[in-house]
Short mmCIF file of C-alpha atoms and ligand atoms in Angstrom, two decimals:
data_model
loop_
_atom_site.label_atom_id
_atom_site.label_comp_id
_atom_site.label_asym_id
_atom_site.label_seq_id
_atom_site.Cartn_x
_atom_site.Cartn_y
_atom_site.Cartn_z
CA MET A 138 15.50 3.76 -14.89
CA THR A 139 19.14 5.29 -13.21
CA ARG A 140 20.83 1.99 -14.95
CA LYS A 141 23.49 3.27 -17.36
CA PRO A 142 22.74 2.42 -20.34
CA SER A 143 25.45 -0.68 -22.00
CA ARG A 144 27.78 -0.05 -24.83
CA ARG A 145 25.60 -1.46 -28.06
CA SER A 146 26.06 -5.38 -28.42
CA SER A 147 28.44 -8.01 -30.57
CA PRO A 148 27.73 -6.32 -34.42
CA THR A 149 27.59 -10.15 -34.78
CA GLY A 150 25.08 -11.12 -32.92
CA THR A 151 21.86 -11.80 -34.77
CA ALA A 152 18.19 -12.28 -33.74
CA PRO A 153 17.15 -15.20 -33.74
CA GLY A 154 15.13 -17.07 -37.17
CA LEU A 155 16.62 -14.28 -39.06
CA ALA A 156 20.08 -15.05 -40.38
CA SER A 157 22.69 -12.11 -42.58
CA PRO A 158 22.27 -12.21 -45.52
CA ASN A 159 26.08 -13.49 -47.40
CA PRO A 160 27.61 -10.62 -49.02
CA GLY A 161 27.03 -11.74 -52.63
CA SER A 162 22.96 -12.04 -51.62
CA PRO A 163 20.66 -10.41 -53.93
CA LEU A 164 19.41 -9.83 -50.27
CA ALA A 165 22.67 -8.10 -48.86
CA SER A 166 22.04 -5.11 -50.01
CA LEU A 167 18.50 -4.63 -47.74
CA SER A 168 20.69 -6.13 -44.28
CA ARG A 169 21.11 -3.80 -41.31
CA ALA A 170 24.53 -3.81 -41.50
CA ALA A 171 23.82 -2.04 -45.74
CA ILE A 172 21.81 0.43 -44.12
CA GLU A 173 24.73 1.32 -41.74
CA GLU A 174 26.86 2.15 -43.98
CA ARG A 175 24.32 4.02 -45.82
CA GLU A 176 23.29 5.88 -43.51
CA ALA A 177 27.96 6.90 -43.14
CA ARG A 178 27.82 7.81 -46.53
CA GLU A 179 24.45 9.76 -46.82
CA LEU A 180 23.28 11.61 -43.87
CA ALA A 181 25.11 14.30 -42.44
CA PRO A 182 27.45 15.31 -40.12
CA PHE A 183 25.48 16.17 -37.68
CA ALA A 184 22.59 13.81 -37.41
CA MET A 185 22.58 10.90 -35.50
CA LYS A 186 23.85 7.60 -36.87
CA VAL A 187 22.42 4.29 -35.60
CA ALA A 188 26.48 3.17 -35.47
CA ALA A 189 27.54 4.98 -32.48
CA SER A 190 24.15 4.69 -30.02
CA ARG A 191 24.88 4.44 -26.61
CA GLY A 192 22.53 1.20 -27.23
CA ARG A 193 19.99 0.13 -24.85
CA GLN A 194 20.17 -0.95 -20.83
CA HIS A 195 19.84 -4.56 -22.04
CA ASP A 196 21.49 -6.08 -24.29
CA GLU A 197 20.30 -8.05 -26.96
CA PRO A 198 21.39 -9.44 -30.90
CA GLU A 199 21.38 -7.11 -33.49
CA HIS A 200 18.97 -8.13 -36.10
CA ALA A 201 19.78 -8.76 -39.60
CA PHE A 202 17.52 -6.58 -41.81
CA ARG A 203 16.64 -3.70 -39.25
CA THR A 204 18.70 -1.52 -37.13
CA ALA A 205 18.40 -1.06 -33.58
CA TYR A 206 16.31 2.73 -34.77
CA MET A 207 13.82 0.34 -37.17
CA ARG A 208 13.33 -1.66 -34.06
CA ASP A 209 12.71 1.14 -31.51
CA ARG A 210 10.14 2.25 -34.02
CA ASP A 211 8.32 -0.96 -34.42
CA ARG A 212 8.64 -1.57 -30.78
CA VAL A 213 6.25 1.19 -30.45
CA ILE A 214 4.06 0.50 -32.93
CA HIS A 215 3.76 -2.84 -31.17
CA ALA A 216 3.29 -1.86 -28.10
CA ALA A 217 -0.02 -1.58 -25.93
CA ALA A 218 0.04 2.01 -24.71
CA PHE A 219 0.82 3.40 -28.60
CA ARG A 220 -2.55 1.40 -29.49
CA ARG A 221 -4.83 3.52 -26.31
CA LEU A 222 -3.34 6.91 -28.10
CA GLU A 223 -6.76 6.06 -30.56
CA TYR A 224 -9.11 6.69 -28.16
CA LYS A 225 -7.35 9.53 -26.46
CA THR A 226 -8.67 13.49 -26.86
CA GLN A 227 -6.04 15.33 -28.51
CA VAL A 228 -9.14 18.62 -28.11
CA PHE A 229 -11.99 17.25 -28.48
CA VAL A 230 -12.40 13.80 -25.76
CA ASN A 231 -13.21 10.10 -27.94
CA HIS A 232 -16.73 10.06 -28.35
CA GLU A 233 -17.21 14.19 -29.31
CA GLY A 234 -16.86 12.78 -33.29
CA ASP A 235 -15.53 10.61 -35.12
CA SER A 236 -13.44 13.05 -37.66
CA TYR A 237 -11.37 14.56 -35.64
CA ARG A 238 -8.05 14.32 -34.66
CA THR A 239 -7.34 12.00 -31.85
CA ARG A 240 -3.66 11.61 -30.09
CA LEU A 241 -2.90 8.29 -32.20
CA THR A 242 -3.77 10.17 -36.40
CA HIS A 243 -1.84 13.29 -34.70
CA THR A 244 1.13 10.51 -33.56
CA MET A 245 0.81 9.89 -37.69
CA GLU A 246 0.79 14.07 -38.49
CA VAL A 247 3.59 14.19 -36.39
CA ALA A 248 5.61 11.63 -37.51
CA GLN A 249 4.43 12.26 -41.17
CA VAL A 250 6.34 15.84 -41.35
CA ALA A 251 9.42 15.13 -39.18
CA ARG A 252 10.69 12.52 -41.64
CA THR A 253 9.99 14.78 -45.32
CA LEU A 254 11.59 17.00 -42.90
CA ALA A 255 14.55 15.14 -41.52
CA ARG A 256 15.05 13.71 -45.25
CA ALA A 257 15.33 17.30 -46.15
CA LEU A 258 18.45 17.79 -43.31
CA ARG A 259 19.75 14.16 -44.22
CA LEU A 260 19.20 13.54 -41.13
CA ASN A 261 18.09 9.96 -39.72
CA GLU A 262 14.61 9.79 -41.11
CA ASP A 263 14.65 6.07 -38.36
CA LEU A 264 15.52 8.15 -35.38
CA THR A 265 12.87 11.14 -36.32
CA GLU A 266 10.16 8.47 -36.54
CA ALA A 267 10.65 6.65 -33.86
CA ILE A 268 10.75 9.67 -31.39
CA ALA A 269 8.06 11.39 -33.08
CA LEU A 270 5.62 7.64 -32.88
CA SER A 271 6.89 7.97 -28.92
CA HIS A 272 6.66 11.34 -27.97
CA ASP A 273 3.20 11.30 -26.93
CA ILE A 274 2.73 7.52 -25.60
CA GLY A 275 3.31 8.88 -21.91
CA HIS A 276 -0.16 11.42 -22.50
CA GLY A 277 -3.65 9.80 -20.23
CA PRO A 278 -7.30 10.51 -21.33
CA PHE A 279 -8.66 13.73 -21.40
CA GLY A 280 -6.08 15.73 -23.09
CA HIS A 281 -3.90 18.16 -21.81
CA ALA A 282 -6.85 18.65 -18.88
CA GLY A 283 -5.46 15.53 -17.70
CA GLU A 284 -2.39 15.74 -17.32
CA SER A 285 -2.65 18.62 -14.87
CA ALA A 286 -5.19 17.15 -12.73
CA LEU A 287 -2.65 14.18 -12.12
CA ALA A 288 0.44 16.87 -11.60
CA ASP A 289 -2.25 18.23 -9.18
CA LEU A 290 -3.06 14.64 -7.74
CA MET A 291 0.58 13.18 -7.51
CA LYS A 292 2.10 16.46 -6.35
CA ASP A 293 3.28 14.91 -3.15
CA HIS A 294 3.94 12.22 -4.42
CA GLY A 295 6.51 12.23 -6.95
CA GLY A 296 4.23 14.34 -9.99
CA PHE A 297 3.53 13.89 -13.32
CA GLU A 298 4.24 15.12 -16.28
CA HIS A 299 3.78 12.94 -19.53
CA ASN A 300 6.88 13.41 -21.03
CA ALA A 301 8.33 11.32 -17.42
CA HIS A 302 6.23 9.19 -18.05
CA GLY A 303 6.16 8.42 -21.24
CA LEU A 304 9.53 7.67 -20.61
CA ARG A 305 8.27 5.75 -17.50
CA ASN A 306 6.02 3.85 -19.72
CA VAL A 307 8.38 3.29 -22.04
CA ASP A 308 11.05 1.29 -20.31
CA VAL A 309 8.38 0.12 -16.82
CA LEU A 310 5.39 -0.54 -17.64
CA GLU A 311 5.19 -2.32 -21.35
CA ARG A 312 5.04 -5.83 -20.58
CA ARG A 313 5.96 -8.04 -23.71
CA TYR A 314 9.44 -9.18 -23.46
CA ALA A 315 10.49 -12.57 -21.42
CA SER A 316 13.32 -11.33 -20.21
CA PHE A 317 13.41 -7.38 -19.61
CA ARG A 318 10.71 -5.13 -18.79
CA GLY A 319 9.05 -2.20 -21.00
CA LEU A 320 10.76 -2.36 -24.31
CA ASN A 321 14.36 -1.72 -24.32
CA LEU A 322 15.03 0.61 -26.48
CA THR A 323 17.75 3.04 -27.43
CA TYR A 324 19.31 6.11 -25.15
CA GLU A 325 18.23 8.75 -27.46
CA VAL A 326 15.01 7.51 -28.22
CA ARG A 327 14.37 7.21 -24.39
CA GLU A 328 17.25 10.53 -24.33
CA ALA A 329 14.59 12.49 -25.65
CA PHE A 330 11.66 11.40 -23.52
CA ALA A 331 13.96 13.43 -20.85
CA MET A 332 14.85 15.74 -22.67
CA HIS A 333 11.48 17.28 -22.05
CA ALA A 334 10.30 16.29 -18.85
CA PRO A 335 10.75 18.70 -16.08
CA GLY A 336 13.80 18.86 -12.98
CA ASP A 337 17.51 17.57 -13.11
CA LYS A 338 18.37 15.20 -16.68
CA ARG A 339 20.59 13.47 -14.43
CA ALA A 340 17.70 12.04 -12.01
CA LEU A 341 16.50 10.33 -14.55
CA GLY A 342 20.33 9.12 -16.35
CA PHE A 343 20.51 11.35 -18.86
CA GLU A 344 23.55 14.08 -18.83
CA ARG A 345 22.70 17.29 -19.30
CA CYS A 346 22.10 18.54 -22.24
CA ARG A 347 20.92 19.91 -25.71
CA PRO A 348 18.95 17.16 -27.63
CA LEU A 349 19.73 15.47 -30.74
CA LEU A 350 18.47 17.22 -34.36
CA GLU A 351 16.03 14.44 -34.23
CA ALA A 352 14.59 15.37 -31.56
CA GLN A 353 14.93 18.75 -31.65
CA LEU A 354 13.10 18.49 -35.32
CA VAL A 355 10.12 16.43 -33.40
CA ASP A 356 9.50 19.00 -30.48
CA VAL A 357 8.51 20.87 -33.98
CA CYS A 358 6.88 19.14 -35.83
CA ASP A 359 4.79 18.18 -33.03
CA ASN A 360 4.27 22.12 -32.27
CA LEU A 361 3.89 23.24 -35.53
CA THR A 362 0.69 20.35 -36.65
CA TYR A 363 -1.19 20.92 -33.47
CA THR A 364 -1.64 24.32 -34.75
CA SER A 365 -2.45 23.84 -37.82
CA HIS A 366 -4.82 20.50 -37.16
CA ASP A 367 -6.79 22.45 -34.70
CA LEU A 368 -7.47 25.09 -37.11
CA ASP A 369 -9.09 22.47 -38.96
CA ASP A 370 -11.14 21.27 -36.39
CA GLY A 371 -11.98 23.70 -34.49
CA ILE A 372 -13.44 25.60 -37.26
CA ALA A 373 -14.46 22.52 -38.44
CA ALA A 374 -16.69 21.58 -35.10
CA GLY A 375 -18.06 25.55 -35.10
CA CYS A 376 -16.01 26.87 -32.20
CA ILE A 377 -14.03 29.43 -33.98
CA THR A 378 -14.55 30.89 -37.27
CA PRO A 379 -11.79 31.25 -40.10
CA GLU A 380 -13.05 35.52 -40.01
CA GLU A 381 -12.17 35.58 -36.31
CA MET A 382 -8.69 33.80 -36.92
CA ARG A 383 -7.68 37.20 -39.00
CA GLU A 384 -6.81 38.87 -35.91
CA ALA A 385 -3.60 36.32 -36.00
CA GLU A 386 -1.14 37.52 -39.20
CA LEU A 387 -0.18 34.71 -40.61
CA TRP A 388 -4.24 32.79 -40.73
CA GLY A 389 -5.24 35.72 -41.92
CA ALA A 390 -2.82 37.02 -44.82
CA THR A 391 -3.22 33.62 -45.71
CA TRP A 392 -7.30 33.67 -45.67
CA ASP A 393 -8.14 36.60 -46.84
CA GLY A 394 -5.63 34.86 -50.12
CA VAL A 395 -7.23 31.66 -50.43
CA VAL A 396 -10.63 33.78 -50.64
CA ALA A 397 -9.51 36.35 -52.51
CA GLU A 398 -8.51 33.51 -55.44
CA HIS A 399 -11.54 31.12 -55.52
CA ALA A 400 -14.19 33.00 -54.30
CA ASP A 401 -16.34 30.54 -55.85
CA LEU A 402 -16.11 27.35 -54.13
CA PRO A 403 -17.67 25.82 -51.02
CA ARG A 404 -16.51 27.12 -47.66
CA PRO A 405 -15.11 23.83 -46.30
CA LEU A 406 -12.55 23.27 -49.04
CA GLN A 407 -12.51 27.56 -48.54
CA VAL A 408 -10.34 26.11 -44.58
CA SER A 409 -8.73 23.08 -45.87
CA THR A 410 -6.76 24.82 -48.63
CA ALA A 411 -5.43 28.03 -46.38
CA VAL A 412 -5.04 25.59 -43.48
CA LYS A 413 -3.21 23.76 -46.52
CA ARG A 414 -1.10 27.08 -46.78
CA VAL A 415 -0.09 27.75 -42.82
CA LEU A 416 0.83 24.52 -43.00
CA ASP A 417 3.35 24.60 -46.09
CA ALA A 418 4.47 28.25 -44.85
CA CYS A 419 5.73 26.78 -41.53
CA VAL A 420 6.94 23.72 -42.99
CA SER A 421 8.92 25.51 -45.64
CA ASP A 422 10.28 28.59 -42.80
CA LEU A 423 11.38 25.26 -41.04
CA LEU A 424 13.25 24.24 -43.36
CA ALA A 425 15.16 26.87 -44.64
CA ALA A 426 15.61 28.24 -40.99
CA THR A 427 16.56 25.64 -39.38
CA ALA A 428 19.49 24.50 -42.27
CA ALA A 429 20.95 28.19 -42.28
CA ARG A 430 21.29 27.50 -38.57
CA ILE A 431 22.77 25.05 -38.45
CA GLY A 432 25.04 25.94 -41.38
CA ALA A 433 26.31 28.70 -39.25
CA SER A 434 25.98 27.24 -36.51
CA GLY A 435 29.65 24.92 -37.15
CA VAL A 436 28.38 22.17 -35.73
CA ASP A 437 29.91 18.61 -37.33
CA SER A 438 28.60 16.05 -35.00
CA PRO A 439 25.86 14.99 -32.92
CA GLU A 440 27.75 15.53 -30.59
CA ALA A 441 28.38 19.34 -31.41
CA VAL A 442 24.99 19.10 -31.19
CA ARG A 443 24.17 17.63 -27.86
CA ALA A 444 26.98 20.74 -26.19
CA HIS A 445 25.78 23.74 -28.34
CA PRO A 446 23.84 26.92 -26.33
CA HIS A 447 21.35 26.86 -28.22
CA LEU A 448 18.00 25.00 -30.31
CA LEU A 449 18.86 24.28 -33.68
CA VAL A 450 16.20 23.68 -35.40
CA GLY A 451 13.60 26.37 -35.54
CA TYR A 452 11.69 28.85 -37.50
CA SER A 453 12.78 32.22 -38.11
CA ASP A 454 12.45 34.95 -36.40
CA ALA A 455 9.73 36.95 -37.92
CA PHE A 456 7.84 33.62 -38.89
CA GLY A 457 8.44 32.04 -35.53
CA ARG A 458 7.06 35.75 -33.79
CA ALA A 459 3.88 34.83 -36.66
CA GLN A 460 3.27 31.63 -35.91
CA ARG A 461 3.07 32.71 -31.63
CA ALA A 462 1.13 34.83 -33.13
CA LEU A 463 -1.81 32.12 -34.44
CA ALA A 464 -0.46 30.04 -31.00
CA ARG A 465 -1.76 32.59 -29.25
CA ARG A 466 -4.99 33.83 -31.34
CA LEU A 467 -5.63 30.24 -31.29
CA HIS A 468 -5.96 29.68 -26.63
CA GLU A 469 -7.24 32.75 -26.38
CA ARG A 470 -10.76 31.38 -29.49
CA PHE A 471 -9.92 27.27 -29.23
CA TYR A 472 -8.97 26.49 -26.84
CA ARG A 473 -10.78 28.93 -23.54
CA HIS A 474 -14.25 27.69 -25.13
CA PRO A 475 -16.91 26.71 -23.84
CA ARG A 476 -17.38 24.06 -25.37
CA LEU A 477 -13.36 22.53 -24.45
CA VAL A 478 -13.56 24.61 -21.43
CA ARG A 479 -16.55 22.13 -19.73
CA MET A 480 -15.19 19.29 -21.20
CA ALA A 481 -12.15 19.31 -19.93
CA GLN A 482 -13.81 20.15 -16.53
CA LYS A 483 -15.46 17.01 -16.34
CA GLY A 484 -12.82 14.91 -17.40
CA ARG A 485 -9.97 16.93 -14.15
CA ARG A 486 -13.45 15.95 -12.11
CA PHE A 487 -13.33 12.34 -13.23
CA LEU A 488 -9.83 11.21 -12.64
CA ARG A 489 -9.79 12.83 -9.26
CA GLN A 490 -13.00 11.37 -8.68
CA ILE A 491 -11.26 7.95 -9.73
CA PHE A 492 -7.99 8.64 -7.85
CA GLU A 493 -9.15 9.61 -4.13
CA ALA A 494 -12.00 6.57 -4.59
CA TYR A 495 -9.05 3.91 -5.04
CA THR A 496 -6.91 5.68 -2.97
CA SER A 497 -9.51 6.10 0.21
CA ASP A 498 -9.36 2.70 0.53
CA PRO A 499 -6.76 0.31 -1.44
CA ALA A 500 -9.04 -2.85 -1.13
CA THR A 501 -11.30 -2.18 -4.19
CA LEU A 502 -7.82 -2.42 -6.52
CA GLU A 503 -8.25 -4.84 -8.64
CA ARG A 504 -5.26 -7.77 -8.99
CA PRO A 505 -2.78 -6.18 -11.44
CA THR A 506 -3.02 -2.22 -9.76
CA LYS A 507 -2.51 -4.35 -6.20
CA ALA A 508 -0.21 -6.18 -6.70
CA TRP A 509 1.10 -2.46 -8.64
CA ALA A 510 1.36 -1.23 -5.26
CA ASP A 511 2.82 -3.06 -3.07
CA GLU A 512 6.29 -2.62 -5.51
CA VAL A 513 5.56 1.34 -5.89
CA GLY A 514 3.16 2.29 -3.15
CA VAL A 515 -0.42 2.94 -3.76
CA PRO A 516 -1.23 6.71 -4.92
CA ARG A 517 1.85 5.77 -8.01
CA ALA A 518 0.02 2.54 -8.81
CA VAL A 519 -3.64 3.85 -9.52
CA CYS A 520 -2.02 7.00 -11.12
CA ASP A 521 -0.12 4.57 -13.04
CA HIS A 522 -3.70 2.87 -13.69
CA LEU A 523 -5.97 6.14 -14.55
CA ALA A 524 -2.66 7.57 -17.15
CA SER A 525 -2.34 4.18 -18.57
CA MET A 526 -7.12 5.10 -19.37
CA THR A 527 -8.91 6.30 -22.76
CA ASP A 528 -10.79 8.32 -22.98
CA ARG A 529 -14.02 5.67 -22.52
CA GLN A 530 -12.00 4.05 -19.90
CA ALA A 531 -11.99 6.20 -17.78
CA LEU A 532 -15.96 7.69 -17.90
CA ASP A 533 -17.36 3.61 -18.11
CA GLU A 534 -14.48 3.69 -14.44
CA TYR A 535 -16.01 6.91 -13.77
CA ARG A 536 -19.61 5.30 -13.54
CA ARG A 537 -18.76 2.11 -12.60
CA LEU A 538 -17.26 3.74 -9.48
CA PHE A 539 -20.59 6.17 -8.90
CA THR A 540 -23.43 5.62 -10.45
CA PRO A 541 -25.87 3.46 -8.53
CA TYR A 542 -27.69 0.28 -9.83
CA GLU A 543 -23.77 0.38 -11.99
CA ARG A 544 -22.34 -3.32 -11.15
CA ALA A 545 -19.13 -2.51 -8.88
MG1 LIG B 106 1.89 15.66 -29.46
#
């Protein structure tokens, strides 16, 4: 993972089976070369252009119709770790209900909001989408409870953190391609993981700098998205009421406004109207404040963004305070709700016991994990195995290992 990224491969090569269209052909306006020209013309000076990418770790020919960032997005969507997000906890463990957000639908909401804002700010939408779709790919089962359990179990073996593990997933753990491990993503998408991982970025092969605006945008959109959808799910589940959340001014003023305006509307529609207004308010403030901050900063290239002393994507000061107050209220009332605390406790206990069962006697390991343990050591191989699991795979594994009369 510390290899130096190669420069982009020769622009004359194309992926097998897809020849570049002739310049006179009607397909020419859809070619990768045409998209790259359009980026140079239409994106803001501070946006990351794919033509300036630092490239992939393993050289590959370019695609005729998709830029490198479009291919990164598609590679993420085709990854097994991405598909498993469907059965991983966002807030509620997967079997708690079919209408709550999962890691996958959360990811889709983040990508959708981030793409809208990227377009409005004239940032690179394809890069933004690739970063957004991959941002939670390193999460294990049971959400943040699962992450804290793995971090604790791995504290003497190199640790565990979902961004660092996301990079490990796309660089090492995914096996889809004949000539390399991982997905061979571009430097810029990989850098977004490293920027949020703990510790020295240089140890992961990246320079110490600010994230690109596309990566900053995904980070704030992640926060913005879960604040509004967790309100929605929390109220739908009966864990919190709109009234008890009123103490946070951003929600309180919005809720009171909706109730005054739509007194006769059924309550679920009042809730969804208020949640939508909170989301709209966050997006509007974020867009205006970010555009103003970028303008005032004078950054005129992605390199200037990397070198800038401050992050540039964010809310206005006053709105940011209101947004954080709402997030705090969610913490007190929803994330600390006895039902969620019990779920989290169970998830942590399952992961701890499975980890201990395997690490105490590696003879219990199945062949692929056993072979991987020979390469990376038993604790890391077991951690990789656990982190790859969905909620229900972990529950099944727990039952298999610890329930009498269950076939081991
Ligand atoms: Mg997220």
